[in-house]
mmCIF file of C-alpha atoms in Angstrom:
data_model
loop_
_atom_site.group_PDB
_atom_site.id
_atom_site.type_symbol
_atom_site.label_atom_id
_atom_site.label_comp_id
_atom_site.label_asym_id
_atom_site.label_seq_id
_atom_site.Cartn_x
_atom_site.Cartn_y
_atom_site.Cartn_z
ATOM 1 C CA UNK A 52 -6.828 -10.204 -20.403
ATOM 2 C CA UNK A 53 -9.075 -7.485 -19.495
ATOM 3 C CA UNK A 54 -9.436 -7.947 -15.381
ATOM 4 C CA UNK A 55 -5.555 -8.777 -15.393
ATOM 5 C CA UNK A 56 -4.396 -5.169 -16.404
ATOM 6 C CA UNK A 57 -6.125 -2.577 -15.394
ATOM 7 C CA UNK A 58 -5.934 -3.380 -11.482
ATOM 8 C CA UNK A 59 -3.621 -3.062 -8.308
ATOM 9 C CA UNK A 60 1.115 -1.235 -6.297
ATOM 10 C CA UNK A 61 3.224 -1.298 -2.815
ATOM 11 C CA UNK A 62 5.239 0.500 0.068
ATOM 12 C CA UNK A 63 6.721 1.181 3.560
ATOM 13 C CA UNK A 64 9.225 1.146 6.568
ATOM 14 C CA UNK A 65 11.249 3.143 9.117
ATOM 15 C CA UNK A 66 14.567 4.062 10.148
ATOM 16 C CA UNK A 67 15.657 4.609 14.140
ATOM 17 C CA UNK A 68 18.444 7.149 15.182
ATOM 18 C CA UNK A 69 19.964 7.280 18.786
ATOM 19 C CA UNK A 70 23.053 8.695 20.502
ATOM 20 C CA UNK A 71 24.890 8.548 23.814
ATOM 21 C CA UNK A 72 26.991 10.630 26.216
ATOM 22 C CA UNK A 73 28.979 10.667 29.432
ATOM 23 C CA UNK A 74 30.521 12.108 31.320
ATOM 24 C CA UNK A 75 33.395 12.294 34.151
ATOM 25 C CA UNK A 76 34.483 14.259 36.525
ATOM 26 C CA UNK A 77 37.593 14.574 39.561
ATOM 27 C CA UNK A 78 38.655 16.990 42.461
ATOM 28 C CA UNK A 79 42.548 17.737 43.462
ATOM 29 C CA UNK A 80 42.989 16.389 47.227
ATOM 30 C CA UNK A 81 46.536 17.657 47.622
ATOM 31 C CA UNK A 82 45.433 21.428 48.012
ATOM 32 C CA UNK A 83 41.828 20.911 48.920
ATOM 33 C CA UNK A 84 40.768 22.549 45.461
ATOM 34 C CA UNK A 85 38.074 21.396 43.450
ATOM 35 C CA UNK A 86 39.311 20.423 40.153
ATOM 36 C CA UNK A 87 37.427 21.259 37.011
ATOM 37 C CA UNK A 88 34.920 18.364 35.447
ATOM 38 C CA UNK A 89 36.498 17.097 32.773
ATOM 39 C CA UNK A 90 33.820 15.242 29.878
ATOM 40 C CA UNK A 91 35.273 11.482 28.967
ATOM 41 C CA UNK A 92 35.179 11.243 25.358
ATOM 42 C CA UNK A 93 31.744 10.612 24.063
ATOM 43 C CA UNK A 94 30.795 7.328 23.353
ATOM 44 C CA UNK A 95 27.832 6.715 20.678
ATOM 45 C CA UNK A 96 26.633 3.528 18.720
ATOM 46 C CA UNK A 97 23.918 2.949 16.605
ATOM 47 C CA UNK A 98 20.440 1.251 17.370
ATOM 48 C CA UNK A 99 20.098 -1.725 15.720
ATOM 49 C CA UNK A 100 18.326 -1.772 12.160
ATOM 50 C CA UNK A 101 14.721 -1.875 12.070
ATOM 51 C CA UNK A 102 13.680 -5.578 11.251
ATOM 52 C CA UNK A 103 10.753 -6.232 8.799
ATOM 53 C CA UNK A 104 7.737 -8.521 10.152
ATOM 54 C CA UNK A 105 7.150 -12.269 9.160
ATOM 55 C CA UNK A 106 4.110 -13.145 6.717
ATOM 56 C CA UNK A 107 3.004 -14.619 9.809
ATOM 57 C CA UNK A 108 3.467 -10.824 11.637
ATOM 58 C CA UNK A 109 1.597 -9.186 9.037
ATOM 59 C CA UNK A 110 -1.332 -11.804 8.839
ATOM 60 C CA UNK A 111 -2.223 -10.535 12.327
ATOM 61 C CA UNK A 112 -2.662 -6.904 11.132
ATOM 62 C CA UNK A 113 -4.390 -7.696 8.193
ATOM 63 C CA UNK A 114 -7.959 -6.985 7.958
ATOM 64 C CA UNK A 115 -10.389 -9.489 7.586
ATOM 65 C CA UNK A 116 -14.517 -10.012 8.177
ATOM 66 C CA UNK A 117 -14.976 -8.783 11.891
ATOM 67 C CA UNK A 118 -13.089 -5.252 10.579
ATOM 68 C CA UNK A 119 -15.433 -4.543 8.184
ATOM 69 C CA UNK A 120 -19.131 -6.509 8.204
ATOM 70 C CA UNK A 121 -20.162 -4.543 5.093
ATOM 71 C CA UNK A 122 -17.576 -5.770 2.888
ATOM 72 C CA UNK A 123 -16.484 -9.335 1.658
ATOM 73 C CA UNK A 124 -13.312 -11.035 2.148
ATOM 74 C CA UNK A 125 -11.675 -13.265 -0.454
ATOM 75 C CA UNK A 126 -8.220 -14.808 0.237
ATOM 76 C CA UNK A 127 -5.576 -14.193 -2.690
ATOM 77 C CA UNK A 128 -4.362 -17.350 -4.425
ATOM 78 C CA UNK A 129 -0.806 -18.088 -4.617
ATOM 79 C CA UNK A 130 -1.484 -18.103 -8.340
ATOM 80 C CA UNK A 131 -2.343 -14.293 -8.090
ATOM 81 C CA UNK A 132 0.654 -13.544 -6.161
ATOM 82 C CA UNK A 133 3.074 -15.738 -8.332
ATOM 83 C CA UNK A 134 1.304 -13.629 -11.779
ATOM 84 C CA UNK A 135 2.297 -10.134 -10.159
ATOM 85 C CA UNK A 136 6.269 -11.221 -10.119
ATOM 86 C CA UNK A 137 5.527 -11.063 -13.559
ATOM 87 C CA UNK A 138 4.229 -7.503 -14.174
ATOM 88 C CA UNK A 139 6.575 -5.353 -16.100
ATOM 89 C CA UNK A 140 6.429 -1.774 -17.731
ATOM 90 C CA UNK A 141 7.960 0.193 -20.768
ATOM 91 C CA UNK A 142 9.401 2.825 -18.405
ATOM 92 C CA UNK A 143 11.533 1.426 -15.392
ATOM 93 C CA UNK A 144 10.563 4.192 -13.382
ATOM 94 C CA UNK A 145 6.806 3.072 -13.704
ATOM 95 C CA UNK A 146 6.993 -0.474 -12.571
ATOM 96 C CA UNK A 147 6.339 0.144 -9.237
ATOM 97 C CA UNK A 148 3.164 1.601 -10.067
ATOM 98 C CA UNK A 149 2.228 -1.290 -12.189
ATOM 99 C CA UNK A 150 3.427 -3.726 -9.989
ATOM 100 C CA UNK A 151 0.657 -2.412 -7.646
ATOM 101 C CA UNK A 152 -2.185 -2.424 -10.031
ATOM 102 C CA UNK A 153 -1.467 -6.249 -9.819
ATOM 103 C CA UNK A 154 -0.919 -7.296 -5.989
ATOM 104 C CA UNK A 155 2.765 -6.901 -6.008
ATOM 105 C CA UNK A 156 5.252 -5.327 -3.764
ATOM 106 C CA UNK A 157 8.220 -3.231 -4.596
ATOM 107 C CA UNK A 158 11.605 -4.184 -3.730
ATOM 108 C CA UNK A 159 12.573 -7.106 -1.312
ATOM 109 C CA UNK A 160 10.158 -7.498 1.759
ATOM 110 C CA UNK A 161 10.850 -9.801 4.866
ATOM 111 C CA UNK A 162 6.975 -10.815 4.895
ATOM 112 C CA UNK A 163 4.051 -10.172 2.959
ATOM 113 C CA UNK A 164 0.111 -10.852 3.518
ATOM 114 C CA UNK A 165 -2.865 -10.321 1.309
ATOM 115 C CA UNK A 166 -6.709 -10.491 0.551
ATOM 116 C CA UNK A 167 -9.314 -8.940 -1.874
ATOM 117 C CA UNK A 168 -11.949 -6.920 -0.139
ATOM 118 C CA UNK A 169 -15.559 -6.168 -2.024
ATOM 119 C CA UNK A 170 -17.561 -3.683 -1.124
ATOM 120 C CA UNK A 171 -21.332 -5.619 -0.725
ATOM 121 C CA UNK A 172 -23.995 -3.638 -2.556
ATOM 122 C CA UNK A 173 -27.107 -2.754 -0.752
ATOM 123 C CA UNK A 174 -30.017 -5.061 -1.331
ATOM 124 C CA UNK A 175 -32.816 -3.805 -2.988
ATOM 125 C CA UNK A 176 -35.904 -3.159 -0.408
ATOM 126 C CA UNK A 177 -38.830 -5.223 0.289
ATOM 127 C CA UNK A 178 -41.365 -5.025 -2.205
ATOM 128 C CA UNK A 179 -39.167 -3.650 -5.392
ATOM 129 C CA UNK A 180 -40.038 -3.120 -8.610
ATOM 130 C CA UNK A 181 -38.306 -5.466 -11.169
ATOM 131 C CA UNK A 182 -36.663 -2.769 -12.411
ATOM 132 C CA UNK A 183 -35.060 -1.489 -9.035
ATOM 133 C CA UNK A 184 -34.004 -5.495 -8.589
ATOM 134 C CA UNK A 185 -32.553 -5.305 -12.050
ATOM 135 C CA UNK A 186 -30.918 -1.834 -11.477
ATOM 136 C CA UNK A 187 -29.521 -3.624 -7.890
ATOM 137 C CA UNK A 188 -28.067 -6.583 -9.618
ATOM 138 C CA UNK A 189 -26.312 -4.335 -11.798
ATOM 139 C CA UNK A 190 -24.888 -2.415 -9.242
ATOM 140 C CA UNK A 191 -23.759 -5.811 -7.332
ATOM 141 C CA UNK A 192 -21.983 -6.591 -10.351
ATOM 142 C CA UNK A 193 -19.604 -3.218 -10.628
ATOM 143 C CA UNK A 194 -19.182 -3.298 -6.891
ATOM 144 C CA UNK A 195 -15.252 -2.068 -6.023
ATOM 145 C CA UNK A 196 -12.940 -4.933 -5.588
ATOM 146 C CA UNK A 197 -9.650 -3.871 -3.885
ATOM 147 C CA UNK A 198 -6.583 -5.952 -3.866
ATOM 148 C CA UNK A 199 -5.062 -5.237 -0.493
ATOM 149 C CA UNK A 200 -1.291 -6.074 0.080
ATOM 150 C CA UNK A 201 0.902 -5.791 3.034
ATOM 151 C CA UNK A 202 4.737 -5.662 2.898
ATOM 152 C CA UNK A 203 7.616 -5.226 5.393
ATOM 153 C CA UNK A 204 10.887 -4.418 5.068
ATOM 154 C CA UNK A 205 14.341 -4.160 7.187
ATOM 155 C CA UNK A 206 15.952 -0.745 7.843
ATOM 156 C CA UNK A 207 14.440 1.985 5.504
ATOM 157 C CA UNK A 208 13.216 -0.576 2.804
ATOM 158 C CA UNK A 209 9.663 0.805 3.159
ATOM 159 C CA UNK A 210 10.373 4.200 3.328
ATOM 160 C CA UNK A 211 12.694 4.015 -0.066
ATOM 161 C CA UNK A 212 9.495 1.562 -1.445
ATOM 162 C CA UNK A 213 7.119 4.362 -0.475
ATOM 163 C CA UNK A 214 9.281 6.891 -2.349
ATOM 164 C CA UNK A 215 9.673 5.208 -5.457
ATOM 165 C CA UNK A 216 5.426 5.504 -5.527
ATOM 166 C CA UNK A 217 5.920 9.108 -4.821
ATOM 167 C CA UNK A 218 8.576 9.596 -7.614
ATOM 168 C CA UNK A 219 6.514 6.979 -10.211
ATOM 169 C CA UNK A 220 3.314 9.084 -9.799
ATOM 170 C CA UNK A 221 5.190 12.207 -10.986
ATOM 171 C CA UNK A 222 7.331 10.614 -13.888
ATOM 172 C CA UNK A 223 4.656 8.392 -15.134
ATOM 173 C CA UNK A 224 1.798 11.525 -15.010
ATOM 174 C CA UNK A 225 1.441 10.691 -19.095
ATOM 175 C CA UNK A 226 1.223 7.198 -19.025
ATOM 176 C CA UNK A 227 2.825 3.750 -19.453
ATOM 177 C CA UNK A 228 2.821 0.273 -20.801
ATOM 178 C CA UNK A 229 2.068 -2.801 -19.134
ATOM 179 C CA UNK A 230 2.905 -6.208 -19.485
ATOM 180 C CA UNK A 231 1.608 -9.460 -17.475
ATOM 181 C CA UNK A 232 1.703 -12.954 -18.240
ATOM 182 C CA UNK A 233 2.362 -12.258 -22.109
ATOM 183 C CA UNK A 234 -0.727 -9.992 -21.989
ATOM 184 C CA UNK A 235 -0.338 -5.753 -22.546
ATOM 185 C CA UNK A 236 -2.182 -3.344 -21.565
ATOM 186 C CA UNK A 237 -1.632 0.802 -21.450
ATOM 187 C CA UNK A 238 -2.020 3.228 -18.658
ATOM 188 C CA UNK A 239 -2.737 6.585 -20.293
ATOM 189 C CA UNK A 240 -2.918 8.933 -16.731
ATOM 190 C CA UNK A 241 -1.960 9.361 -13.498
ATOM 191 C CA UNK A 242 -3.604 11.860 -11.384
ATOM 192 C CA UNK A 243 -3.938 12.749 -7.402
ATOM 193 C CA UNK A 244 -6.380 10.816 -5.812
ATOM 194 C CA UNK A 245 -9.078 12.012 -2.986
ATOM 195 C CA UNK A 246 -6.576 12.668 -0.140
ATOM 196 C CA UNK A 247 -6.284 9.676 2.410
ATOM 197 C CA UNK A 248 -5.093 10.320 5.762
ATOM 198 C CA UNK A 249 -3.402 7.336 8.200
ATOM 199 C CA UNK A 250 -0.229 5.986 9.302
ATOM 200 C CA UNK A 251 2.793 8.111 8.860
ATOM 201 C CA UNK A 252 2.454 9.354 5.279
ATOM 202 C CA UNK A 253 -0.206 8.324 2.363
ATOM 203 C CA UNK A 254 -0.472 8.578 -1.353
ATOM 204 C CA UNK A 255 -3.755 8.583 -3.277
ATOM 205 C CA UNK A 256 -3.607 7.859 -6.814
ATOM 206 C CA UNK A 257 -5.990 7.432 -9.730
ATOM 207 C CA UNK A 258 -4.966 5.509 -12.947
ATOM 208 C CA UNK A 259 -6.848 5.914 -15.513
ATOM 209 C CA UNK A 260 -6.491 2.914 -18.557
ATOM 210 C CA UNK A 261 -7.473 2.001 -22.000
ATOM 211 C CA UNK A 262 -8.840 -1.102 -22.445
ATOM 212 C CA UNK A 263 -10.311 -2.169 -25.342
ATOM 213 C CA UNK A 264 -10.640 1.162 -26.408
ATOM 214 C CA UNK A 265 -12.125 2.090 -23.310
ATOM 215 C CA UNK A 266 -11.102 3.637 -20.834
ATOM 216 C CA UNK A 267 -11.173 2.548 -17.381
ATOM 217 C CA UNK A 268 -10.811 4.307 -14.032
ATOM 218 C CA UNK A 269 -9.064 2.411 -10.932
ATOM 219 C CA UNK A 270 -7.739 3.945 -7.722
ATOM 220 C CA UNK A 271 -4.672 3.060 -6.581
ATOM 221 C CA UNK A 272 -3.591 3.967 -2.322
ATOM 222 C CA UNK A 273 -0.240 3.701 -0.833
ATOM 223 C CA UNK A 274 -0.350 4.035 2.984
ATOM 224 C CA UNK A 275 3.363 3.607 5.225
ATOM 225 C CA UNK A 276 3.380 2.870 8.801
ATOM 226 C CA UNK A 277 6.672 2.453 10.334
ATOM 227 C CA UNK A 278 8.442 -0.158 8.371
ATOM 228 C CA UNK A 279 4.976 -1.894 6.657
ATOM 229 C CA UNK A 280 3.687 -0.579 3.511
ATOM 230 C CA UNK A 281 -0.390 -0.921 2.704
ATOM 231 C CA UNK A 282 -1.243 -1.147 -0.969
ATOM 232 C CA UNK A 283 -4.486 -0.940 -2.123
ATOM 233 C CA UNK A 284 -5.400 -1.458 -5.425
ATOM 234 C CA UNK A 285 -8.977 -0.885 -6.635
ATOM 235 C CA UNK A 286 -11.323 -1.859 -9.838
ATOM 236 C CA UNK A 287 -14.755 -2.311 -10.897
ATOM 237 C CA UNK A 288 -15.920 -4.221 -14.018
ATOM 238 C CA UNK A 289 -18.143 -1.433 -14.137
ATOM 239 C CA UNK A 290 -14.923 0.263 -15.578
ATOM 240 C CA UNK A 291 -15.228 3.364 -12.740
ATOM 241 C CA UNK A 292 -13.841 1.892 -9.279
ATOM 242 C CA UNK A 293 -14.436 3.994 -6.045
ATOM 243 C CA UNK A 294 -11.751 5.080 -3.840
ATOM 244 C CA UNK A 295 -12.282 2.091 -0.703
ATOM 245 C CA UNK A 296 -12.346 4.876 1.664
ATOM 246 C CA UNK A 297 -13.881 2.046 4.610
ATOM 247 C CA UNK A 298 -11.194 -0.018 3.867
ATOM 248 C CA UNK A 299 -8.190 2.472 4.200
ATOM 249 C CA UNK A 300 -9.249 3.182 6.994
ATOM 250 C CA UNK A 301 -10.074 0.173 8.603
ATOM 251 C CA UNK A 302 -6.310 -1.092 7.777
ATOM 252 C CA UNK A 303 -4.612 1.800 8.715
ATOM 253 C CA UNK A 304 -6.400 1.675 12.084
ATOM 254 C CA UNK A 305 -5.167 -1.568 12.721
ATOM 255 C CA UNK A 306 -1.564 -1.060 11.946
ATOM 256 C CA UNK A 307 -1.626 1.556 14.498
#
């Protein structure tokens, strides 16, 4: 199906390090002589693992119609998060990426959240022309619709998620299969993106498709912030999506 393979992949978390020391000391009363400070032996432990947030955690930080007045919010059926446990791809190493494309997370997350943002296409002005209200319809129609996914993970589970984006865009460069509900489809690149700044490291991707025989342009963004991974995948019917630069950074903002 055309709309179900050429869209939306996943990533992020954090690890925390800490040590501990002591030490003793003692004096010599027999001769009145201070005795040299002697160190105990140093104790150390380590901090507890990072914990992952609840889908009800990550529903909070998820962006929604008083973020962003310009766009419009859709909530993401259960059916569309079910279909993306069913992406697959002809190289392992590319799943992740395809995964994405289709509002699904990498790896095992402790919560999860998600909505479909559209970017709302400026109405055409007061007194137009048929043609300008024909030209504005048209550009309503191709307007970018991202799939934006949230996922959190214990211990370094977003960090190792976020890497396996990192390491996909750079294997899969040439291209890959996909697969969804029975259907196929074939990535042919996998370039940079525009660069995206926010939260503690971001990947910008775009992922260029054949459908059809033609070829189709979507933007995929991965954006970590401690141990929550933004996804945002990004399409237009139009068959040339726009990076959702609003949107990036209207999440990121709110994740802190």
């Amino acid at each position: 199906m055309r709309t179900a393979l050429v869209r939306r992949t996943v990533l992020t978390a954090s690890a925390v390090s800490l040590a501990l020391l002591a030490t003793a000391c003692g004096s010599d009363k027999a001769d009145d002589k201070k005795a040299d400070a002697k160190p105990s032996a140093a104790a150390t432990s380590a901090a507890p693992a990072a914990k992952g947030k609840t889908d009800g955690d990550l529903a909070k930080v998820l962006i929604g119609q008083a973020d962003l007045a310009d766009h419009t919010f859709k909530e993401a059926s259960t059916t569309e998060a079910a279909a993306a446990t069913t992406v697959t791809s002809d190289k392992a190493e590319c799943k992740v990426l395809s995964q994405a494309q289709a509002f699904g997370v990498a790896g095992t997350p402790t919560g999860t959240a998600r909505t479909k943002v559209i970017a709302t296409p400026k109405a055409p002005a007061e007194g137009a022309s048929p043609e300008e209200k024909a030209k504005a319809a048209m550009g309503a129609l191709g307007s970018t619709v991202t799939a934006l996914t949230l996922a959190s993970y214990d211990g370094k589970g977003a960090e190792e998620a976020f890497t396996a984006a990192k390491t996909a865009s750079q294997k899969c460069a040439g291209g890959y299969g996909v697969t969804q509900l029975g259907d196929t489809g074939k990535v042919t690149k996998v370039a940079p993106g525009a660069a995206v700044t926010g939260g503690d490291e971001a990947l910008a991707l775009t992922i260029e498709s054949d459908v059809d025989g033609e070829k189709a342009t979507n933007q995929l963004v991965f954006v970590r912030k401690g141990n929550t991974v933004a996804t945002f995948s990004s399409a237009s019917i139009s068959g040339t999506a726009e990076q959702p630069k609003a949107v990036i950074d209207a999440q990121a903002k709110k994740l802190g």
